[in-house]
Tab-separated table of C-alpha atoms in Angstrom:
chain	number	residue	atom	x	y	z
A	58	UNK	CA	138.609	95.352	83.985
A	59	UNK	CA	142.378	94.056	84.350
A	60	UNK	CA	144.183	96.625	85.238
A	61	UNK	CA	147.324	94.989	85.469
A	62	UNK	CA	146.718	93.337	81.724
A	63	UNK	CA	147.456	95.295	78.548
A	64	UNK	CA	145.339	93.322	76.411
A	65	UNK	CA	142.057	94.696	78.459
A	66	UNK	CA	143.328	98.848	78.788
A	67	UNK	CA	143.605	97.914	74.611
A	68	UNK	CA	140.246	96.668	74.272
A	69	UNK	CA	139.886	99.961	76.677
A	70	UNK	CA	141.319	102.681	75.090
A	71	UNK	CA	139.489	103.579	72.386
A	72	UNK	CA	136.082	104.496	74.296
A	73	UNK	CA	138.116	106.566	76.475
A	74	UNK	CA	139.212	108.461	74.189
A	75	UNK	CA	136.435	110.750	72.991
A	76	UNK	CA	135.062	111.236	76.056
A	77	UNK	CA	138.395	112.400	77.970
A	78	UNK	CA	139.361	114.646	74.928
A	79	UNK	CA	135.499	116.725	73.938
A	80	UNK	CA	134.979	116.196	78.169
A	81	UNK	CA	139.034	118.537	78.020
A	82	UNK	CA	137.265	120.254	75.790
A	83	UNK	CA	135.486	122.214	78.944
A	84	UNK	CA	137.456	121.501	81.568
A	85	UNK	CA	140.919	121.278	81.002
A	86	UNK	CA	141.465	119.042	84.430
A	87	UNK	CA	139.896	116.091	82.435
A	88	UNK	CA	143.755	113.966	82.376
A	89	UNK	CA	142.862	113.728	77.914
A	90	UNK	CA	146.794	113.834	77.743
A	91	UNK	CA	147.517	111.264	80.234
A	92	UNK	CA	145.297	109.054	78.479
A	93	UNK	CA	146.778	109.795	74.387
A	94	UNK	CA	149.956	108.672	76.547
A	95	UNK	CA	148.870	105.863	77.286
A	96	UNK	CA	147.002	105.119	73.874
A	97	UNK	CA	150.506	105.345	71.836
A	98	UNK	CA	151.712	102.841	74.919
A	99	UNK	CA	150.197	100.207	73.706
A	100	UNK	CA	150.080	100.901	70.029
A	101	UNK	CA	153.938	100.524	70.820
A	102	UNK	CA	153.519	96.883	71.928
A	103	UNK	CA	151.370	96.085	68.462
A	104	UNK	CA	148.239	96.326	71.687
A	105	UNK	CA	146.096	99.061	70.359
A	106	UNK	CA	146.277	100.480	66.307
A	107	UNK	CA	148.000	103.218	66.639
A	108	UNK	CA	146.882	104.925	63.755
A	109	UNK	CA	143.314	104.836	65.454
A	110	UNK	CA	144.215	106.561	68.400
A	111	UNK	CA	145.654	109.340	66.339
A	112	UNK	CA	142.756	109.668	63.981
A	113	UNK	CA	139.547	109.963	67.443
A	114	UNK	CA	142.160	111.717	69.952
A	115	UNK	CA	142.361	114.602	66.678
A	116	UNK	CA	138.517	114.001	65.456
A	117	UNK	CA	137.432	114.726	69.372
A	118	UNK	CA	139.588	117.083	69.974
A	119	UNK	CA	138.351	119.469	66.897
A	120	UNK	CA	134.651	118.889	67.740
A	121	UNK	CA	135.164	119.764	71.345
A	122	UNK	CA	137.277	122.865	70.236
A	123	UNK	CA	134.166	123.862	68.358
A	124	UNK	CA	131.473	122.983	70.606
A	125	UNK	CA	133.702	125.643	73.391
A	126	UNK	CA	134.209	128.502	69.963
A	127	UNK	CA	130.230	128.000	68.946
A	128	UNK	CA	129.261	128.813	72.199
A	129	UNK	CA	131.290	131.181	73.301
A	130	UNK	CA	130.530	133.117	69.741
A	131	UNK	CA	127.065	132.677	69.490
A	132	UNK	CA	127.275	134.377	73.727
A	133	UNK	CA	125.818	131.299	74.938
A	134	UNK	CA	127.669	130.942	77.020
A	135	UNK	CA	125.411	132.802	80.103
A	136	UNK	CA	123.358	129.608	80.158
A	137	UNK	CA	126.093	128.419	82.245
A	138	UNK	CA	124.743	130.404	84.238
A	139	UNK	CA	121.836	128.792	85.147
A	140	UNK	CA	123.917	126.858	87.879
A	141	UNK	CA	126.255	127.224	90.751
A	142	UNK	CA	128.692	124.395	88.854
A	143	UNK	CA	128.383	126.119	85.588
A	144	UNK	CA	128.489	129.627	87.306
A	145	UNK	CA	131.994	128.257	88.569
A	146	UNK	CA	133.067	127.060	85.388
A	147	UNK	CA	132.711	130.147	83.413
A	148	UNK	CA	134.843	131.349	85.407
A	149	UNK	CA	136.956	129.302	85.118
A	150	UNK	CA	137.418	129.560	81.724
A	151	UNK	CA	138.041	132.972	82.083
A	152	UNK	CA	140.844	132.679	83.992
A	153	UNK	CA	141.688	130.640	81.563
A	154	UNK	CA	142.435	133.008	79.054
A	155	UNK	CA	143.437	135.841	81.720
A	156	UNK	CA	146.639	132.986	82.190
A	157	UNK	CA	146.887	131.734	78.897
A	158	UNK	CA	146.486	135.553	77.190
A	159	UNK	CA	143.914	137.464	74.526
A	160	UNK	CA	144.929	136.595	71.110
A	161	UNK	CA	142.760	134.844	69.352
A	162	UNK	CA	145.271	134.955	66.620
A	163	UNK	CA	144.992	131.544	63.847
A	164	UNK	CA	148.407	130.689	64.825
A	165	UNK	CA	147.693	131.195	68.747
A	166	UNK	CA	144.393	128.579	68.241
A	167	UNK	CA	146.235	126.147	66.170
A	168	UNK	CA	149.872	126.414	69.085
A	169	UNK	CA	148.333	127.513	73.163
A	170	UNK	CA	146.591	123.661	72.903
A	171	UNK	CA	150.036	122.331	74.300
A	172	UNK	CA	150.783	124.698	77.103
A	173	UNK	CA	147.943	124.336	79.797
A	174	UNK	CA	144.358	125.680	79.814
A	175	UNK	CA	145.237	127.035	76.703
A	176	UNK	CA	143.099	124.611	74.284
A	177	UNK	CA	139.615	126.130	76.888
A	178	UNK	CA	141.204	129.818	76.363
A	179	UNK	CA	141.268	130.128	72.996
A	180	UNK	CA	138.352	128.461	71.418
A	181	UNK	CA	136.921	130.532	73.997
A	182	UNK	CA	138.548	133.490	72.920
A	183	UNK	CA	138.443	133.402	68.921
A	184	UNK	CA	134.462	133.322	69.632
A	185	UNK	CA	134.061	136.294	71.786
A	186	UNK	CA	136.598	138.054	69.477
A	187	UNK	CA	134.615	137.022	66.793
A	188	UNK	CA	136.936	134.717	64.685
A	189	UNK	CA	135.426	133.422	60.933
A	190	UNK	CA	134.093	129.938	61.867
A	191	UNK	CA	135.995	129.257	58.562
A	192	UNK	CA	139.100	129.942	59.511
A	193	UNK	CA	139.282	129.254	63.113
A	194	UNK	CA	137.500	125.590	61.716
A	195	UNK	CA	140.541	125.121	60.083
A	196	UNK	CA	142.926	126.179	61.836
A	197	UNK	CA	141.208	123.877	65.332
A	198	UNK	CA	140.864	120.629	63.633
A	199	UNK	CA	145.473	121.356	62.299
A	200	UNK	CA	146.490	122.633	65.564
A	201	UNK	CA	143.796	118.619	66.314
A	202	UNK	CA	146.070	116.661	64.796
A	203	UNK	CA	149.382	117.640	65.411
A	204	UNK	CA	147.899	118.199	69.062
A	205	UNK	CA	147.566	114.480	68.563
A	206	UNK	CA	150.772	113.670	66.989
A	207	UNK	CA	152.867	115.192	69.778
A	208	UNK	CA	151.004	113.047	72.612
A	209	UNK	CA	150.477	109.510	70.908
A	210	UNK	CA	154.061	110.047	69.570
A	211	UNK	CA	155.529	110.876	72.724
A	212	UNK	CA	154.003	107.602	74.079
A	213	UNK	CA	154.535	105.489	70.685
A	214	UNK	CA	158.157	106.685	71.842
A	215	UNK	CA	158.807	106.427	75.366
A	216	UNK	CA	156.749	102.645	75.275
A	217	UNK	CA	159.641	102.153	72.123
A	218	UNK	CA	162.260	103.296	73.233
A	219	UNK	CA	162.500	101.771	77.443
A	220	UNK	CA	161.037	98.433	76.484
A	221	UNK	CA	159.216	98.768	79.942
A	222	UNK	CA	155.278	97.756	81.102
A	223	UNK	CA	152.717	100.069	78.748
A	224	UNK	CA	151.698	101.822	81.951
A	225	UNK	CA	155.810	102.224	83.052
A	226	UNK	CA	155.952	104.134	79.917
A	227	UNK	CA	152.809	105.934	80.169
A	228	UNK	CA	153.907	107.401	83.893
A	229	UNK	CA	157.330	107.977	82.314
A	230	UNK	CA	155.490	109.618	78.917
A	231	UNK	CA	153.441	111.154	80.627
A	232	UNK	CA	156.247	113.050	82.779
A	233	UNK	CA	157.901	114.406	79.788
A	234	UNK	CA	154.936	115.613	78.923
A	235	UNK	CA	154.336	117.346	81.617
A	236	UNK	CA	157.434	118.736	82.492
A	237	UNK	CA	157.265	120.281	78.924
A	238	UNK	CA	154.345	121.614	78.691
A	239	UNK	CA	154.924	123.297	81.746
A	240	UNK	CA	157.864	124.933	80.166
A	241	UNK	CA	156.031	126.170	77.357
A	242	UNK	CA	153.279	127.222	79.958
A	243	UNK	CA	155.752	129.445	82.098
A	244	UNK	CA	157.486	130.918	78.312
A	245	UNK	CA	153.999	131.684	77.236
A	246	UNK	CA	152.955	133.413	80.285
A	247	UNK	CA	155.139	135.425	80.803
A	248	UNK	CA	154.159	138.674	81.949
A	249	UNK	CA	150.893	139.093	81.325
A	250	UNK	CA	148.126	139.992	83.630
A	251	UNK	CA	145.954	138.217	85.324
A	252	UNK	CA	142.521	139.787	84.480
A	253	UNK	CA	140.946	138.126	82.407
A	254	UNK	CA	141.355	140.428	78.997
A	255	UNK	CA	138.328	139.360	77.530
A	256	UNK	CA	135.163	141.646	78.576
A	257	UNK	CA	131.422	139.016	77.230
A	258	UNK	CA	128.255	141.417	77.087
A	259	UNK	CA	126.628	139.036	78.878
A	260	UNK	CA	129.499	137.691	82.037
A	261	UNK	CA	128.840	135.105	84.598
A	262	UNK	CA	126.249	136.728	87.241
A	263	UNK	CA	127.113	136.403	90.584
A	264	UNK	CA	124.011	135.721	91.386
A	265	UNK	CA	122.491	132.644	94.444
A	266	UNK	CA	121.909	129.129	93.111
């Protein structure tokens, strides 16, 4: 792949969206936001289909949220504790819940995905709190559409407004998204404790590998 060629990126972007967004559902450091913003910037240059990028992003986000929700709703998260990486991931999920807050309300399921780690935290918290499956699926779907629209739209806007090469527009969009996400995260997590507010029946065990 020629990393400086917009046509190469335009052909590959569709194959990156699903694994990046699904991976982000469980491991927030996966740069799904960058992938979606890049998809929007490529769309502004006519190198990718804006509607398809948005559809793939929303679908993968919705599917990833459901996987995390069901994992915790069915009390299967203890399966992660069989491996060292799984225990670290499990503890990371509780840390994300602690930072994002204890709320598993429908409004939070929709909106918390816009703050760092909020998507993972609210999906896990909703599963632990035994939120109804139908209600969660509906809110997660709506949130996925809004989240995908925001990120892809941000990339499209920066690409259209700056007239710069897609990679430069992507970097500008990512920087803007990080700043806005950080501000929202600071506001949303202010005055919340550092201890996980959710106690699972089968919490992550402190066992040797």
